[in-house]
Short mmCIF file of C-alpha atoms in Angstrom, two decimals:
data_model
loop_
_atom_site.label_atom_id
_atom_site.label_comp_id
_atom_site.label_asym_id
_atom_site.label_seq_id
_atom_site.Cartn_x
_atom_site.Cartn_y
_atom_site.Cartn_z
CA MET W 1 -2.37 52.47 -84.53
CA ALA W 2 1.42 52.81 -85.77
CA GLY W 3 2.93 49.92 -87.95
CA ALA W 4 6.50 48.36 -87.50
CA SER W 5 8.93 49.38 -88.86
CA GLY W 6 9.94 46.44 -92.12
CA SER W 7 13.63 46.08 -92.70
CA ASP W 8 13.42 48.48 -95.40
CA GLY W 9 12.55 50.46 -93.37
CA SER W 10 8.87 51.09 -94.83
CA GLU W 11 5.74 51.35 -91.94
CA GLN W 12 4.03 47.21 -91.83
CA PRO W 13 0.58 47.69 -89.89
CA LEU W 14 0.87 45.02 -87.07
CA SER W 15 -0.50 41.50 -87.47
CA ALA W 16 -3.93 40.04 -86.58
CA ALA W 17 -1.74 38.15 -83.71
CA ALA W 18 -0.53 41.42 -82.76
CA SER W 19 -3.45 43.29 -82.47
CA GLY W 20 -5.07 41.43 -80.38
CA ALA W 21 -2.88 41.08 -77.53
CA VAL W 22 -2.07 45.21 -77.10
CA ASN W 23 -5.96 45.29 -76.89
CA ALA W 24 -7.24 42.71 -74.85
CA GLY W 25 -4.07 44.26 -71.91
CA ASP W 26 -3.45 40.14 -70.04
CA ASP W 27 -0.96 38.00 -69.66
CA SER W 28 -2.78 35.86 -71.92
CA LYS W 29 0.89 33.77 -74.52
CA PRO W 30 -0.15 35.36 -77.63
CA GLN W 31 -2.23 32.68 -79.83
CA PRO W 32 0.01 31.37 -83.19
CA ALA W 33 -0.90 33.44 -86.98
CA LYS W 34 -3.68 31.01 -88.86
CA ALA W 35 -2.63 29.75 -91.73
CA GLY W 36 -2.62 33.31 -94.16
CA SER W 37 -2.79 35.22 -91.77
CA ALA W 38 0.38 38.15 -91.11
CA LYS W 39 4.10 37.01 -91.31
CA GLN W 40 5.35 36.51 -87.92
CA LEU W 41 5.93 39.35 -85.35
CA THR W 42 10.03 40.92 -85.61
CA PRO W 43 12.00 41.55 -82.93
CA GLN W 44 10.48 45.66 -83.52
CA GLU W 45 6.82 43.68 -83.03
CA ARG W 46 7.98 41.53 -79.25
CA ALA W 47 9.27 45.07 -77.36
CA ARG W 48 6.64 47.39 -78.74
CA LEU W 49 3.85 44.57 -77.27
CA ALA W 50 5.77 44.31 -74.53
CA ALA W 51 5.88 47.79 -73.74
CA ALA W 52 0.97 47.65 -74.25
CA ARG W 53 1.25 44.47 -72.26
CA ARG W 54 3.37 46.67 -69.69
CA ARG W 55 1.19 49.59 -69.88
CA ALA W 56 -2.10 47.95 -69.26
CA ARG W 57 -1.09 45.90 -66.24
CA GLU W 58 -0.52 49.19 -65.18
CA GLY W 59 -4.02 51.53 -65.42
CA ASN W 60 -2.74 52.88 -68.81
CA ALA W 61 -3.80 50.89 -71.61
CA GLY W 62 -6.82 52.97 -72.42
CA PRO W 63 -10.02 53.51 -70.56
CA GLY W 64 -11.26 50.12 -70.31
CA THR W 65 -8.61 50.04 -67.37
CA ALA W 66 -7.89 53.09 -66.37
CA GLY W 67 -7.36 53.11 -62.70
CA LYS W 68 -7.11 49.63 -62.80
CA GLY W 69 -4.40 48.63 -60.46
CA LYS W 70 -5.22 51.75 -58.00
CA GLN W 71 -8.89 49.58 -57.37
CA LYS W 72 -7.60 46.33 -57.32
CA GLY W 73 -5.24 47.90 -53.64
CA ALA W 74 -8.33 49.70 -52.44
CA THR W 75 -10.39 48.81 -48.79
CA PRO W 76 -13.66 49.01 -49.99
CA LEU W 77 -15.47 50.43 -47.17
CA TYR W 78 -17.67 47.94 -46.65
CA TYR W 79 -14.73 45.97 -45.30
CA SER W 80 -13.90 48.93 -42.65
CA ILE W 81 -17.15 48.13 -42.26
CA VAL W 82 -17.70 44.39 -41.37
CA ALA W 83 -14.15 44.59 -38.85
CA LEU W 84 -15.94 46.84 -37.23
CA ILE W 85 -18.66 44.58 -36.25
CA ILE W 86 -16.61 41.40 -35.28
CA SER W 87 -14.51 44.01 -32.94
CA ILE W 88 -18.03 45.13 -31.63
CA TRP W 89 -19.28 41.54 -30.82
CA ALA W 90 -16.07 39.98 -29.86
CA VAL W 91 -15.47 43.08 -27.16
CA PHE W 92 -18.88 41.48 -25.49
CA ILE W 93 -18.23 37.80 -26.08
CA PHE W 94 -14.93 38.62 -23.81
CA ARG W 95 -16.65 40.34 -21.84
CA ALA W 96 -19.10 37.66 -21.27
CA ILE W 97 -17.15 34.86 -20.82
CA GLN W 98 -15.20 37.28 -17.94
CA ALA W 99 -15.81 35.94 -14.98
CA PRO W 100 -17.52 39.57 -12.71
CA PRO W 101 -13.90 41.22 -11.00
CA PRO W 102 -13.83 40.11 -6.74
CA ILE W 103 -15.65 42.44 -4.56
CA PRO W 104 -13.32 43.85 -2.24
CA LEU W 105 -14.63 44.70 1.21
CA THR W 106 -15.20 47.84 3.37
CA ASP W 107 -15.00 47.80 6.73
CA ALA W 108 -18.60 47.73 7.30
CA ASP W 109 -17.84 44.71 6.05
CA VAL W 110 -16.29 43.52 8.74
CA THR W 111 -17.16 42.04 11.08
CA SER W 112 -16.78 39.25 12.01
CA PRO W 113 -13.02 38.81 14.47
CA ARG W 114 -9.94 38.10 11.77
CA ILE W 115 -6.21 37.10 12.08
CA ARG W 116 -3.46 38.54 10.07
CA LEU W 117 -1.33 35.83 8.62
CA SER W 118 2.42 35.67 7.67
CA ASP W 119 2.19 37.08 4.27
CA GLY W 120 -0.22 40.41 5.14
CA ARG W 121 -3.82 38.82 5.10
CA HIS W 122 -6.17 38.16 6.64
CA MET W 123 -8.35 35.02 7.88
CA ALA W 124 -12.17 35.58 9.25
CA TYR W 125 -12.96 32.98 12.03
CA HIS W 126 -15.96 31.68 14.21
CA GLU W 127 -15.27 30.09 17.84
CA MET W 128 -17.64 27.80 19.61
CA GLY W 129 -17.30 25.48 22.82
CA ALA W 130 -15.29 25.42 26.01
CA ALA W 131 -12.92 28.71 26.91
CA ALA W 132 -9.76 28.07 24.71
CA ASP W 133 -7.62 27.36 27.72
CA VAL W 134 -9.71 24.48 29.73
CA ALA W 135 -10.93 22.77 25.84
CA LYS W 136 -9.58 19.45 25.90
CA TYR W 137 -9.91 18.84 22.77
CA GLN W 138 -9.28 21.48 20.22
CA VAL W 139 -10.88 21.30 16.25
CA LEU W 140 -10.45 23.20 13.27
CA VAL W 141 -13.54 22.84 11.24
CA VAL W 142 -12.13 23.30 7.20
CA HIS W 143 -16.26 25.02 5.85
CA SER W 144 -17.62 23.44 2.11
CA TRP W 145 -18.08 25.06 -1.47
CA GLN W 146 -20.02 28.32 -1.15
CA THR W 147 -20.29 28.73 2.77
CA CYS W 148 -18.14 29.92 4.91
CA ARG W 149 -16.96 29.47 8.23
CA LEU W 150 -20.49 29.90 10.28
CA SER W 151 -22.01 26.56 8.63
CA MET W 152 -19.61 24.94 11.78
CA LEU W 153 -20.97 21.79 13.21
CA PRO W 154 -25.43 21.38 12.18
CA ASN W 155 -26.75 20.07 15.18
CA ILE W 156 -24.59 20.73 17.69
CA THR W 157 -24.71 22.81 20.53
CA GLN W 158 -22.86 25.08 23.00
CA GLU W 159 -24.58 22.70 25.84
CA TYR W 160 -23.00 19.91 23.97
CA LEU W 161 -19.76 20.93 23.18
CA GLN W 162 -18.64 22.89 26.74
CA ALA W 163 -20.08 19.66 28.40
CA LYS W 164 -17.43 17.56 27.20
CA GLY W 165 -14.32 19.30 26.61
CA ILE W 166 -14.12 21.06 22.68
CA ARG W 167 -13.59 24.11 21.10
CA LEU W 168 -14.69 23.92 17.80
CA VAL W 169 -13.03 26.71 15.02
CA SER W 170 -14.00 27.35 11.60
CA TYR W 171 -12.68 29.92 10.11
CA ASP W 172 -14.13 31.50 5.76
CA ARG W 173 -10.62 30.06 3.27
CA ALA W 174 -9.08 33.16 1.57
CA GLY W 175 -11.36 34.16 -0.83
CA TYR W 176 -14.23 33.56 1.26
CA GLY W 177 -16.56 35.78 3.42
CA GLN W 178 -14.23 38.07 5.26
CA SER W 179 -10.98 36.53 4.74
CA ASP W 180 -8.80 38.20 1.91
CA PRO W 181 -8.43 36.71 -0.77
CA ASP W 182 -5.01 35.15 -2.06
CA PRO W 183 -4.77 35.78 -6.23
CA ALA W 184 -1.86 32.84 -5.77
CA ARG W 185 -4.68 30.78 -3.86
CA THR W 186 -3.47 26.65 -4.38
CA LEU W 187 -3.86 22.94 -2.19
CA GLN W 188 -0.34 24.39 -0.90
CA SER W 189 -1.29 27.83 0.08
CA ASP W 190 -4.77 26.67 1.70
CA VAL W 191 -3.23 23.73 3.92
CA ALA W 192 -0.89 26.99 4.69
CA ASP W 193 -2.97 29.39 5.76
CA ALA W 194 -5.14 25.96 7.98
CA GLY W 195 -1.84 25.95 9.82
CA GLU W 196 -1.63 29.56 10.11
CA VAL W 197 -5.07 29.81 11.66
CA ALA W 198 -4.76 26.92 14.20
CA THR W 199 -1.23 29.10 15.41
CA ALA W 200 -2.67 31.93 15.53
CA LEU W 201 -5.08 30.59 17.99
CA GLY W 202 -4.27 28.92 19.66
CA LEU W 203 -4.80 25.06 19.15
CA GLY W 204 -1.37 24.05 20.15
CA LYS W 205 1.40 22.29 18.85
CA ARG W 206 -1.44 19.18 17.28
CA PHE W 207 -4.58 19.56 16.68
CA TYR W 208 -8.06 17.88 15.55
CA LEU W 209 -9.02 18.70 11.62
CA VAL W 210 -12.63 18.59 10.70
CA ALA W 211 -13.52 19.32 6.80
CA THR W 212 -16.90 18.91 4.80
CA SER W 213 -16.81 17.89 1.05
CA MET W 214 -15.18 20.60 -0.60
CA GLY W 215 -12.72 20.68 1.60
CA THR W 216 -11.54 17.50 1.16
CA TYR W 217 -8.97 18.87 -0.77
CA VAL W 218 -7.37 20.74 2.26
CA ALA W 219 -7.50 18.51 4.53
CA LEU W 220 -5.54 14.89 2.78
CA GLY W 221 -3.14 18.42 1.54
CA ALA W 222 -3.59 18.52 5.35
CA LEU W 223 -2.56 14.80 5.65
CA ARG W 224 0.56 15.30 3.14
CA TYR W 225 2.38 18.19 3.63
CA MET W 226 1.75 18.64 8.10
CA PRO W 227 1.11 15.62 9.60
CA GLU W 228 3.14 16.12 12.69
CA ARG W 229 0.14 18.78 13.39
CA LEU W 230 -3.05 16.72 13.85
CA LYS W 231 -3.66 14.60 16.24
CA GLY W 232 -7.30 13.29 14.37
CA LEU W 233 -9.13 13.50 10.77
CA THR W 234 -12.67 13.73 9.55
CA ILE W 235 -13.56 14.10 6.48
CA ILE W 236 -17.05 14.21 5.67
CA SER W 237 -18.91 13.32 1.97
CA VAL W 238 -15.61 14.04 0.56
CA VAL W 239 -15.22 15.33 -3.44
CA GLY W 240 -12.07 13.92 -4.44
CA SER W 241 -10.43 14.70 -7.75
CA PRO W 242 -12.28 12.57 -11.11
CA PHE W 243 -8.12 12.94 -12.13
CA ASP W 244 -6.83 11.94 -9.42
CA PRO W 245 -3.80 10.19 -11.56
CA THR W 246 -4.47 7.20 -8.57
CA TRP W 247 -7.85 6.32 -9.83
CA PRO W 248 -8.13 3.30 -11.27
CA LYS W 249 -8.98 3.33 -15.57
CA TYR W 250 -11.88 1.02 -14.90
CA GLU W 251 -13.27 2.66 -11.54
CA PHE W 252 -12.22 7.06 -13.25
CA THR W 253 -14.30 5.76 -16.12
CA THR W 254 -17.78 4.46 -14.50
CA THR W 255 -18.02 7.34 -12.90
CA TRP W 256 -16.90 9.36 -15.16
CA GLN W 257 -20.10 8.13 -17.22
CA GLN W 258 -22.58 8.53 -14.36
CA MET W 259 -21.45 11.82 -14.59
CA LEU W 260 -23.60 14.62 -16.11
CA LEU W 261 -22.57 16.01 -19.18
CA PRO W 262 -22.35 19.76 -17.98
CA ASP W 263 -20.18 18.27 -14.79
CA ARG W 264 -17.90 16.93 -16.45
CA ILE W 265 -17.97 19.36 -18.92
CA ALA W 266 -17.51 22.08 -15.95
CA LEU W 267 -14.07 19.81 -14.55
CA LEU W 268 -13.02 19.14 -17.86
CA LEU W 269 -12.89 23.93 -18.59
CA ALA W 270 -11.59 24.51 -14.96
CA ARG W 271 -8.78 21.92 -15.23
CA HIS W 272 -7.74 22.79 -19.26
CA ALA W 273 -9.36 26.21 -19.35
CA PRO W 274 -10.69 28.27 -16.54
CA ALA W 275 -10.56 31.94 -18.41
CA LEU W 276 -13.29 29.98 -19.75
CA LEU W 277 -15.32 28.59 -16.21
CA HIS W 278 -17.71 31.83 -16.15
CA ALA W 279 -19.64 31.31 -19.15
CA TRP W 280 -20.34 27.41 -19.22
CA LEU W 281 -21.16 28.12 -15.39
CA ALA W 282 -24.16 31.05 -16.23
CA GLN W 283 -25.24 30.00 -19.18
CA THR W 284 -28.54 29.10 -19.98
CA ILE W 285 -28.78 26.98 -23.27
CA ILE W 286 -28.32 23.67 -21.11
CA PRO W 287 -30.20 23.74 -17.05
CA LEU W 288 -28.49 21.30 -15.57
CA GLY W 289 -25.27 20.30 -13.60
CA SER W 290 -24.34 20.67 -9.56
CA PHE W 291 -21.79 23.09 -10.15
CA ARG W 292 -24.86 25.36 -11.87
CA ALA W 293 -26.31 25.24 -8.77
CA PRO W 294 -26.06 28.60 -7.30
CA TYR W 295 -27.01 30.57 -10.04
CA HIS W 296 -29.73 28.78 -11.16
CA PRO W 297 -30.93 27.11 -7.00
CA HIS W 298 -34.05 24.82 -8.82
CA LEU W 299 -31.41 22.49 -10.07
CA TYR W 300 -30.43 21.01 -6.47
CA GLU W 301 -34.59 19.94 -7.07
CA LEU W 302 -33.85 17.97 -9.70
CA GLN W 303 -30.26 16.52 -8.98
CA LEU W 304 -30.38 15.13 -5.18
CA TYR W 305 -31.86 12.90 -3.74
CA GLU W 306 -34.84 13.07 -1.59
CA THR W 307 -33.62 12.95 0.97
CA ASP W 308 -31.38 15.30 1.08
CA MET W 309 -33.82 17.27 -0.19
CA ALA W 310 -35.71 16.37 2.86
CA ALA W 311 -33.23 17.59 5.03
CA LEU W 312 -33.25 20.95 2.51
CA ARG W 313 -37.50 21.56 2.71
CA HIS W 314 -37.13 21.46 6.74
CA LYS W 315 -36.74 26.20 6.82
CA GLU W 316 -34.39 25.88 9.78
CA VAL W 317 -31.91 24.37 7.29
CA ALA W 318 -32.91 26.43 3.70
CA GLU W 319 -32.02 29.31 6.28
CA TYR W 320 -28.94 28.30 7.34
CA PHE W 321 -27.63 27.21 4.54
CA ALA W 322 -29.00 31.23 1.98
CA ARG W 323 -27.20 32.98 5.33
CA ASN W 324 -24.00 31.01 4.64
CA MET W 325 -23.95 30.83 1.26
CA GLN W 326 -25.28 34.87 1.35
CA GLU W 327 -21.48 35.73 3.53
CA GLY W 328 -19.55 33.18 2.08
CA MET W 329 -20.27 34.49 -2.13
CA ARG W 330 -19.72 38.21 -0.62
CA GLN W 331 -16.98 38.69 -2.41
CA GLY W 332 -17.41 37.19 -5.79
CA PRO W 333 -16.72 33.77 -7.34
CA SER W 334 -13.45 33.76 -9.07
CA VAL W 335 -11.93 34.59 -5.38
CA SER W 336 -13.36 31.76 -3.88
CA TRP W 337 -15.90 29.32 -5.36
CA TYR W 338 -15.16 29.04 -9.64
CA ARG W 339 -11.07 28.96 -7.41
CA ASP W 340 -11.43 25.96 -5.46
CA LEU W 341 -12.80 24.26 -9.32
CA GLU W 342 -9.60 25.05 -10.85
CA ILE W 343 -8.05 23.15 -6.95
CA LEU W 344 -10.17 20.04 -7.58
CA ALA W 345 -9.75 19.50 -11.10
CA GLY W 346 -6.07 20.80 -11.17
CA ASP W 347 -2.66 19.28 -10.55
CA TRP W 348 -3.17 18.76 -6.44
CA GLY W 349 1.44 18.79 -6.52
CA PHE W 350 1.07 14.35 -5.03
CA LEU W 351 -0.12 11.51 -5.20
CA LEU W 352 -2.65 10.21 -2.45
CA SER W 353 -0.24 6.73 -2.45
CA GLU W 354 2.38 9.87 -0.19
CA ILE W 355 0.28 10.31 2.74
CA ASP W 356 0.87 8.43 4.82
CA LEU W 357 -0.27 7.68 8.19
CA SER W 358 2.61 6.09 10.73
CA LYS W 359 3.37 9.97 10.31
CA GLY W 360 1.97 12.53 12.56
CA GLY W 361 -1.01 11.67 16.13
CA GLU W 362 2.30 10.57 18.87
CA GLU W 363 1.47 13.07 20.67
CA GLY W 364 -1.80 13.23 20.93
CA VAL W 365 -2.88 9.96 21.33
CA ALA W 366 -0.50 10.30 24.78
CA GLU W 367 -2.39 13.94 25.37
CA ARG W 368 -5.24 12.23 25.09
CA VAL W 369 -4.08 8.74 27.26
CA GLU W 370 -2.79 10.83 29.52
CA GLU W 371 -5.59 14.22 30.52
CA GLY W 372 -8.32 12.44 29.25
CA GLY W 373 -8.94 9.64 31.86
CA GLU W 374 -11.99 8.04 30.24
CA GLU W 375 -13.04 9.45 27.84
CA GLY W 376 -10.10 11.05 26.62
CA GLY W 377 -7.96 7.92 25.71
CA ASP W 378 -8.69 5.54 23.91
CA GLY W 379 -5.56 2.84 24.91
CA ARG W 380 -3.11 3.39 21.77
CA GLU W 381 0.20 3.14 22.23
CA GLU W 382 2.25 5.73 21.17
CA GLY W 383 3.83 5.40 17.96
CA GLU W 384 1.38 4.47 16.13
CA GLY W 385 0.33 7.67 14.46
CA LEU W 386 -2.46 8.53 12.28
CA LYS W 387 -3.93 4.93 12.21
CA GLY W 388 -7.46 4.87 12.95
CA ARG W 389 -7.72 8.23 13.77
CA VAL W 390 -8.24 9.81 10.04
CA HIS W 391 -12.43 8.47 9.70
CA ILE W 392 -14.27 8.90 6.34
CA TRP W 393 -17.40 9.46 5.68
CA HIS W 394 -20.00 9.29 2.98
CA GLY W 395 -23.55 8.49 2.07
CA GLU W 396 -24.78 6.15 -0.13
CA GLU W 397 -26.78 7.96 -2.21
CA ASP W 398 -24.28 11.08 -2.05
CA ILE W 399 -24.31 12.81 -5.28
CA VAL W 400 -20.82 12.73 -5.19
CA GLN W 401 -20.30 8.95 -6.59
CA VAL W 402 -18.96 6.83 -3.50
CA SER W 403 -16.05 5.58 -5.39
CA TYR W 404 -13.98 7.98 -5.13
CA THR W 405 -14.88 8.28 -1.53
CA ARG W 406 -13.39 4.58 -1.46
CA HIS W 407 -10.66 4.59 -3.17
CA VAL W 408 -9.24 6.64 -0.48
CA ALA W 409 -10.09 5.36 1.84
CA ARG W 410 -8.40 2.32 0.20
CA MET W 411 -5.68 4.98 -0.29
CA LEU W 412 -4.48 5.95 3.26
CA GLU W 413 -3.93 3.02 5.03
CA GLY W 414 -5.38 2.85 8.32
CA SER W 415 -7.95 4.55 7.57
CA VAL W 416 -11.79 4.48 8.56
CA LEU W 417 -14.59 4.13 5.99
CA HIS W 418 -18.18 4.85 6.89
CA VAL W 419 -20.55 4.57 4.46
CA LEU W 420 -24.23 5.54 5.20
CA PRO W 421 -27.08 3.14 3.28
CA ASN W 422 -30.02 5.85 2.46
CA ARG W 423 -28.23 8.77 2.84
CA GLY W 424 -26.95 12.00 0.30
CA HIS W 425 -24.77 15.23 0.68
CA PHE W 426 -26.20 16.01 3.65
CA PHE W 427 -26.61 13.18 6.12
CA MET W 428 -25.47 15.47 8.61
CA TYR W 429 -28.69 18.19 8.75
CA ASN W 430 -31.20 14.09 8.33
CA ASP W 431 -30.37 12.84 11.50
CA LYS W 432 -29.66 15.21 15.02
CA GLU W 433 -26.94 12.87 16.53
CA ARG W 434 -25.56 12.21 13.88
CA PRO W 435 -22.76 14.64 14.34
CA ALA W 436 -21.60 14.24 17.85
CA ILE W 437 -21.89 10.94 17.11
CA VAL W 438 -19.27 12.28 13.56
CA LEU W 439 -17.26 14.03 16.30
CA GLY W 440 -17.48 11.64 18.41
CA THR W 441 -15.44 9.49 16.41
CA MET W 442 -12.59 10.70 15.80
CA LEU W 443 -12.18 12.35 19.03
CA GLY W 444 -13.14 8.68 20.73
CA LEU W 445 -15.42 9.89 23.30
CA GLU W 446 -18.61 6.98 24.96
CA GLU W 447 -20.53 8.50 21.77
CA GLY W 448 -18.77 7.53 18.87
CA ALA W 449 -19.22 4.91 15.66
CA ARG W 450 -16.65 2.02 14.91
CA SER W 451 -17.21 1.33 10.94
CA GLU W 452 -20.56 1.27 9.17
CA GLU W 453 -19.29 -0.76 6.41
#
């Protein structure tokens, strides 16, 4: 290597420190020369040393470092392969957590009569009992989770309804059975649907409402948003929101801890991360949870009380459930029962404390007294609203804890609570006389019952 120029113009060899630093080609500071070594670097030597370091960093310092900078900026092939694998897995995971798309209804699928709502959607319905023009009692039935308009009330016969002058009308809620889905479905829209169905089918300005299980939130919403249209209301096997802010904390904590962990996770996902709900309900790693029963029917046997299982073991009851669930979920879960869970666990838009049973029902009471005689009137005075006309029924051995039902009854001042001992969620199927008692209690008929608690 060429030497450095001295002060007299002659070339001098680089010092050992300078020579070592150039060969190393790193960024470390040059080590101080040892005692007895060559003299300190001159300004010219330091300039040449800095230039040599720059060339080393740029990959031009010699065969050992040639192209080093260029290799550092290159992307190895295996990085591309890893990125491709991650992308493929991400696609599979995304598809796995996505709920299946809804199954569109075809003309051949629609076998039930339907009405057209104000927004253009169609709602399928089913009715039985007295004809519309002669019926004394017009009753709208809101079906439960995963079922359909065919559910109606079990063990109620056409002959009984005609003899009492009762007209029962049930409809498929949005996305269920043969009713069009509602992309913007909420609790409020479900209540509005019920009101439109009642109007379109001629149930009158005021009518009776019966809601079962998951239909609870529609019934409570009706009490909040259209009490003036109700003559009376019955809720069977209450299913309410565990996130109800009016629920005392100690009761919530006790009930929440009694729920199965998979059900708690499902409700939390429905409330905070609904996009993950399908992945949780369809998975098979943790085989428990009542909300997962549609995918794993054997879970009913593991979780229901014996009273409920005894009812489901009857062939006619089992066939009844199978037919109604198949019809109810024909459009897929994403527009029907998944949405039910999201509404149930979400913000309802009102508090139970805002429901006032002194509203509604007045004209209904007057009409019953005037036209019903012994069966049509209950002797109550006009102006009492819906107090005494809201009945809540629940089995003491229901898989859905009765604690929330008691809370609802407390919040609805003037409602009547009926808790049935040794009965579960499907108590309407255990006793053939029970449906007539439940219906008669709301309508003020002779077979009605007083509070059983």
